[in-house]
CSV table of C-alpha atoms in Angstrom, one decimal:
chain,number,residue,atom,x,y,z
A,1,MET,CA,-106.9,78.2,-59.1
A,2,SER,CA,-105.8,78.0,-62.8
A,3,THR,CA,-105.4,74.7,-64.5
A,4,LEU,CA,-101.7,75.0,-65.2
A,5,THR,CA,-101.6,74.8,-60.8
A,6,GLN,CA,-103.9,72.3,-60.9
A,7,VAL,CA,-101.1,69.9,-63.2
A,8,GLU,CA,-98.5,71.2,-61.7
A,9,ASN,CA,-100.2,70.3,-58.0
A,10,ASN,CA,-101.3,66.7,-59.9
A,11,ALA,CA,-97.7,65.3,-61.0
A,12,GLN,CA,-96.1,66.4,-57.2
A,13,ALA,CA,-98.5,64.5,-55.7
A,14,ASN,CA,-98.3,61.6,-58.4
A,15,ALA,CA,-94.4,61.3,-57.7
A,16,ALA,CA,-94.6,61.8,-53.7
A,17,TYR,CA,-97.3,58.3,-54.2
A,18,GLU,CA,-94.7,56.2,-56.4
A,19,GLU,CA,-91.7,57.6,-54.2
A,20,SER,CA,-94.1,56.4,-51.1
A,21,LYS,CA,-94.5,53.1,-53.4
A,22,VAL,CA,-90.7,52.4,-54.3
A,23,SER,CA,-89.4,52.7,-50.8
A,24,LYS,CA,-92.3,50.7,-49.3
A,25,THR,CA,-91.4,48.4,-51.9
A,26,SER,CA,-87.4,48.1,-50.4
A,27,LYS,CA,-88.5,47.9,-47.4
A,28,ASN,CA,-90.3,44.9,-48.2
A,29,GLU,CA,-87.7,42.8,-50.5
A,30,LYS,CA,-85.8,40.7,-49.1
A,31,LYS,CA,-82.2,40.5,-49.6
A,32,PRO,CA,-78.7,38.5,-48.1
A,33,GLY,CA,-77.5,40.2,-45.2
A,34,TYR,CA,-75.2,39.3,-42.4
A,35,TYR,CA,-77.5,37.5,-40.1
A,36,GLY,CA,-75.4,36.0,-37.3
A,37,ARG,CA,-75.5,31.9,-36.7
A,38,THR,CA,-77.3,30.5,-40.0
A,39,ILE,CA,-78.8,27.0,-41.8
A,40,GLY,CA,-79.2,27.5,-45.1
A,41,GLN,CA,-79.0,31.4,-47.0
A,42,PRO,CA,-82.1,33.0,-45.2
A,43,GLU,CA,-83.1,36.5,-46.5
A,44,LEU,CA,-84.6,39.2,-44.3
A,45,SER,CA,-87.1,42.6,-45.3
A,46,GLU,CA,-85.6,45.9,-43.8
A,47,LYS,CA,-88.0,45.9,-41.1
A,48,ALA,CA,-87.3,42.7,-40.5
A,49,GLN,CA,-84.5,42.9,-40.0
A,50,LYS,CA,-84.5,46.1,-37.9
A,51,TYR,CA,-86.9,44.4,-35.7
A,52,TYR,CA,-84.8,40.4,-36.2
A,53,GLU,CA,-82.4,42.6,-34.2
A,54,GLU,CA,-83.7,44.0,-32.1
A,55,LEU,CA,-85.3,40.3,-30.4
A,56,LYS,CA,-81.7,39.0,-30.0
A,57,LYS,CA,-80.9,42.2,-27.6
A,58,LYS,CA,-84.1,41.6,-25.8
A,59,PHE,CA,-83.2,38.1,-25.7
A,60,SER,CA,-78.9,38.8,-25.2
A,61,ASN,CA,-78.4,35.7,-22.9
A,62,MET,CA,-80.3,32.7,-25.9
A,63,ASP,CA,-78.1,32.1,-28.7
A,64,PHE,CA,-80.3,33.1,-32.0
A,65,ILE,CA,-80.4,30.8,-35.5
A,66,LEU,CA,-82.2,32.3,-38.3
A,67,VAL,CA,-83.2,29.3,-40.8
A,68,SER,CA,-83.7,30.3,-43.8
A,69,SER,CA,-87.5,28.6,-45.6
A,70,ASP,CA,-85.3,25.3,-47.4
A,71,MET,CA,-83.8,24.3,-45.0
A,72,LYS,CA,-86.6,24.2,-41.3
A,73,ALA,CA,-87.1,20.6,-42.0
A,74,ALA,CA,-83.5,19.6,-42.1
A,75,ALA,CA,-83.0,22.3,-38.7
A,76,LYS,CA,-85.7,20.2,-37.2
A,77,ALA,CA,-83.9,16.8,-38.3
A,78,GLN,CA,-80.3,17.6,-36.5
A,79,ALA,CA,-81.4,20.4,-33.8
A,80,GLY,CA,-78.8,19.1,-31.5
A,81,LYS,CA,-75.7,20.2,-33.9
A,82,TYR,CA,-76.6,23.5,-33.7
A,83,ALA,CA,-76.2,23.5,-29.5
A,84,ASN,CA,-74.3,26.1,-27.9
A,85,PRO,CA,-72.7,24.5,-23.9
A,86,HIS,CA,-73.0,27.9,-22.8
A,87,LYS,CA,-76.9,29.4,-23.8
A,88,LEU,CA,-80.5,28.0,-25.2
A,89,VAL,CA,-80.4,27.6,-28.1
A,90,VAL,CA,-83.5,29.2,-29.9
A,91,LEU,CA,-84.2,27.6,-34.6
A,92,ILE,CA,-86.3,30.4,-36.0
A,93,ASP,CA,-87.3,30.7,-39.2
A,94,GLU,CA,-87.0,33.9,-42.1
A,95,GLU,CA,-91.3,33.1,-42.5
A,96,LYS,CA,-91.8,33.3,-38.5
A,97,ILE,CA,-89.7,36.5,-38.4
A,98,GLU,CA,-91.2,38.4,-40.6
A,99,LYS,CA,-94.6,37.8,-40.1
A,100,MET,CA,-93.5,38.9,-36.3
A,101,ALA,CA,-92.3,42.4,-37.8
A,102,GLU,CA,-95.8,42.7,-39.0
A,103,ASP,CA,-98.2,41.4,-37.3
A,104,GLU,CA,-97.9,42.4,-33.2
A,105,ASN,CA,-100.4,39.6,-31.7
A,106,PHE,CA,-98.0,36.5,-33.7
A,107,ARG,CA,-95.1,38.6,-32.3
A,108,LYS,CA,-96.3,38.9,-28.3
A,109,GLN,CA,-97.4,35.0,-29.1
A,110,TYR,CA,-93.3,33.6,-29.8
A,111,GLU,CA,-91.9,36.1,-27.9
A,112,ASN,CA,-94.2,35.0,-24.7
A,113,VAL,CA,-92.5,31.4,-25.8
A,114,ILE,CA,-89.1,32.1,-26.0
A,115,LYS,CA,-89.6,34.0,-22.5
A,116,SER,CA,-91.6,31.5,-20.3
A,117,ALA,CA,-88.7,29.2,-22.0
A,118,GLY,CA,-85.7,31.1,-20.5
A,119,VAL,CA,-87.3,31.4,-17.0
A,120,LYS,CA,-87.8,27.9,-16.8
A,121,LEU,CA,-84.3,27.0,-17.6
A,122,PRO,CA,-83.5,27.1,-14.0
A,123,GLN,CA,-86.1,24.5,-12.8
A,124,PHE,CA,-85.8,22.4,-15.8
A,125,LYS,CA,-81.8,22.0,-14.1
A,126,LYS,CA,-82.6,21.4,-10.7
A,127,SER,CA,-85.4,19.4,-12.3
A,128,LEU,CA,-82.3,16.7,-13.3
A,129,GLY,CA,-80.2,16.9,-10.1
A,130,SER,CA,-77.3,15.3,-10.4
A,131,ASN,CA,-78.0,14.2,-14.6
A,132,ALA,CA,-77.7,18.1,-15.3
A,133,SER,CA,-74.6,17.7,-15.4
A,134,LYS,CA,-74.7,15.2,-18.2
A,135,VAL,CA,-77.0,17.6,-20.2
A,136,LYS,CA,-74.6,18.9,-22.6
A,137,SER,CA,-76.5,21.5,-24.5
A,138,PHE,CA,-80.0,22.2,-24.7
A,139,GLY,CA,-82.5,24.3,-27.0
A,140,MET,CA,-85.8,25.4,-28.6
A,141,LEU,CA,-87.3,25.6,-32.1
A,142,PHE,CA,-91.1,26.4,-33.6
A,143,ASN,CA,-93.0,24.8,-35.2
A,144,ASP,CA,-95.4,25.7,-38.3
A,145,GLY,CA,-98.1,25.0,-36.2
A,146,GLY,CA,-97.2,27.9,-32.7
A,147,ASN,CA,-95.8,25.4,-30.4
A,148,ALA,CA,-92.2,24.9,-29.8
A,149,SER,CA,-90.4,21.8,-29.5
A,150,PHE,CA,-87.4,21.4,-27.6
A,151,PHE,CA,-84.5,19.7,-27.5
A,152,ALA,CA,-81.1,18.7,-25.6
A,153,VAL,CA,-77.6,17.0,-26.0
A,154,VAL,CA,-77.3,14.2,-23.8
A,155,ASP,CA,-73.8,12.5,-23.1
A,156,LYS,CA,-74.4,8.7,-22.4
A,157,SER,CA,-71.0,8.0,-21.9
A,158,LEU,CA,-71.1,9.2,-18.1
A,159,ALA,CA,-68.0,10.7,-17.5
A,160,ALA,CA,-68.4,10.9,-13.9
A,161,GLN,CA,-68.7,6.4,-13.5
A,162,ARG,CA,-65.7,5.9,-16.1
A,163,VAL,CA,-63.3,8.8,-13.8
A,164,ARG,CA,-65.0,6.4,-10.2
A,165,ILE,CA,-64.1,3.2,-11.7
A,166,LYS,CA,-60.8,4.9,-13.1
A,167,GLU,CA,-59.7,6.7,-9.6
A,168,LYS,CA,-60.9,3.0,-8.0
A,169,ALA,CA,-58.4,1.6,-9.9
A,170,GLU,CA,-55.4,3.2,-9.3
A,171,LYS,CA,-56.4,3.0,-6.0
A,172,LYS,CA,-55.8,-0.5,-6.1
A,173,ALA,CA,-52.8,-0.9,-8.0
A,174,LYS,CA,-51.3,1.4,-4.8
A,175,GLU,CA,-51.9,-1.6,-2.3
A,176,LYS,CA,-50.4,-3.9,-1.4
A,177,LYS,CA,-50.8,-7.4,-3.5
A,178,GLU,CA,-51.6,-10.3,-1.0
A,179,THR,CA,-51.8,-13.1,-3.8
A,180,ALA,CA,-51.2,-13.8,-7.0
A,181,LYS,CA,-54.8,-14.1,-7.3
A,182,LYS,CA,-55.7,-10.6,-6.0
A,183,GLU,CA,-52.9,-9.5,-8.5
A,184,ALA,CA,-54.7,-10.6,-11.8
A,185,LYS,CA,-58.3,-9.5,-10.5
A,186,GLU,CA,-56.5,-6.1,-10.8
A,187,ALA,CA,-54.6,-5.8,-13.6
A,188,ALA,CA,-57.9,-6.5,-15.3
A,189,GLU,CA,-59.7,-3.9,-13.8
A,190,GLU,CA,-57.4,-1.6,-14.0
A,191,LYS,CA,-57.1,-2.6,-17.9
A,192,LEU,CA,-60.5,-1.7,-17.8
A,193,ALA,CA,-60.6,1.4,-16.0
A,194,ARG,CA,-58.1,2.5,-18.7
A,195,LYS,CA,-60.2,1.6,-21.5
A,196,HIS,CA,-62.8,3.5,-19.9
A,197,ALA,CA,-60.8,6.4,-19.5
A,198,GLU,CA,-59.8,6.6,-23.3
A,199,ASN,CA,-63.7,6.4,-24.3
A,200,MET,CA,-64.1,9.7,-22.8
A,201,GLU,CA,-62.5,11.7,-25.1
A,202,ASN,CA,-65.1,10.5,-27.6
A,203,ALA,CA,-68.2,11.7,-25.9
A,204,ASP,CA,-71.1,9.1,-26.8
A,205,THR,CA,-74.3,11.7,-27.3
A,206,VAL,CA,-77.5,11.9,-28.6
A,207,THR,CA,-80.4,14.5,-29.7
A,208,VAL,CA,-83.2,14.2,-27.3
A,209,THR,CA,-86.5,16.4,-28.5
A,210,ALA,CA,-89.8,17.0,-26.5
A,211,SER,CA,-93.0,19.2,-27.0
A,212,SER,CA,-92.6,20.5,-23.7
A,213,ILE,CA,-89.7,21.2,-20.9
A,214,GLU,CA,-91.2,18.0,-18.4
A,215,GLU,CA,-91.6,15.6,-21.3
A,216,LEU,CA,-88.0,16.9,-21.9
A,217,ILE,CA,-86.6,15.7,-18.3
A,218,ARG,CA,-88.1,12.4,-18.7
A,219,LYS,CA,-86.9,11.4,-21.6
A,220,ILE,CA,-83.3,12.8,-20.5
A,221,ASN,CA,-83.6,11.1,-17.3
A,222,ASP,CA,-85.0,7.9,-19.6
A,223,VAL,CA,-82.3,8.1,-22.2
A,224,ILE,CA,-79.4,8.5,-18.9
A,225,TYR,CA,-80.6,5.6,-17.0
A,226,GLU,CA,-80.7,2.8,-20.6
A,227,SER,CA,-77.2,3.7,-20.6
A,228,MET,CA,-76.3,2.4,-17.4
A,229,SER,CA,-75.6,-0.7,-18.8
A,230,ASP,CA,-73.9,-4.1,-17.8
A,231,SER,CA,-70.9,-2.3,-20.3
A,232,MET,CA,-70.9,0.3,-17.7
A,233,LEU,CA,-70.0,-2.1,-14.7
A,234,THR,CA,-67.4,-4.1,-13.0
A,235,ASP,CA,-67.1,-8.0,-12.4
A,236,GLU,CA,-68.6,-7.0,-9.0
A,237,GLU,CA,-71.0,-5.1,-9.6
A,238,LYS,CA,-72.0,-7.3,-12.1
A,239,MET,CA,-71.9,-10.2,-9.7
A,240,ILE,CA,-74.2,-8.2,-7.3
A,241,GLY,CA,-77.1,-6.9,-10.5
A,242,GLN,CA,-77.9,-11.0,-10.9
A,243,HIS,CA,-78.9,-11.2,-7.1
A,244,PHE,CA,-82.1,-8.8,-7.9
A,245,ASP,CA,-85.3,-8.7,-10.0
A,246,SER,CA,-84.8,-7.3,-12.9
A,247,ARG,CA,-88.6,-6.3,-12.2
A,248,TRP,CA,-87.5,-4.3,-9.4
């Protein structure tokens, strides 16, 4: 091989190597883009962006929200703000998506957690029983340690109970009033019912967080039971409650 030919081959090899470096750098370079629902201004590399789209398609029954690195703490503190009443919300930050795109073991670990949450969802609703209707939405977010946290937005207004009180008052209002005392009493109940009905339009909610679905269920039930205060009861119900030991 002549010296000239060898020089030409070396030059071509160097050019191919440099082109490969540029291509690799381009794929790993983070840049803004349209990622669906986001918190902050996340940026993904070309490879991570492609993986993220595949992840969302794989778990299409869930609502993914991509979080920028500088907004992780804020997203965790206000998780309930981003809930979806129709789908399980998954808050995941850009750093984890990047690592999931590169590391197969890391990817499997997190995808298994997401899959497990989806499988447990029907059981979660069943375990709540009638209280499930008071959970407006629910979701999950990932901690830096690799574990997931779960959250739910609970409606403490207990709309069903308010409707019951309203219907009771309306029924009583139609009945023939036997005495002036009864009329005054029913008028008071009807007024209370109207007040409860008006408050239904402004739901009183609270976001509950937990490290497991089992813990989340316990906390949801606790919030709902605690919300059943005297302010939700009629005068007769208040009187009944006074005859029982509160420790029971």
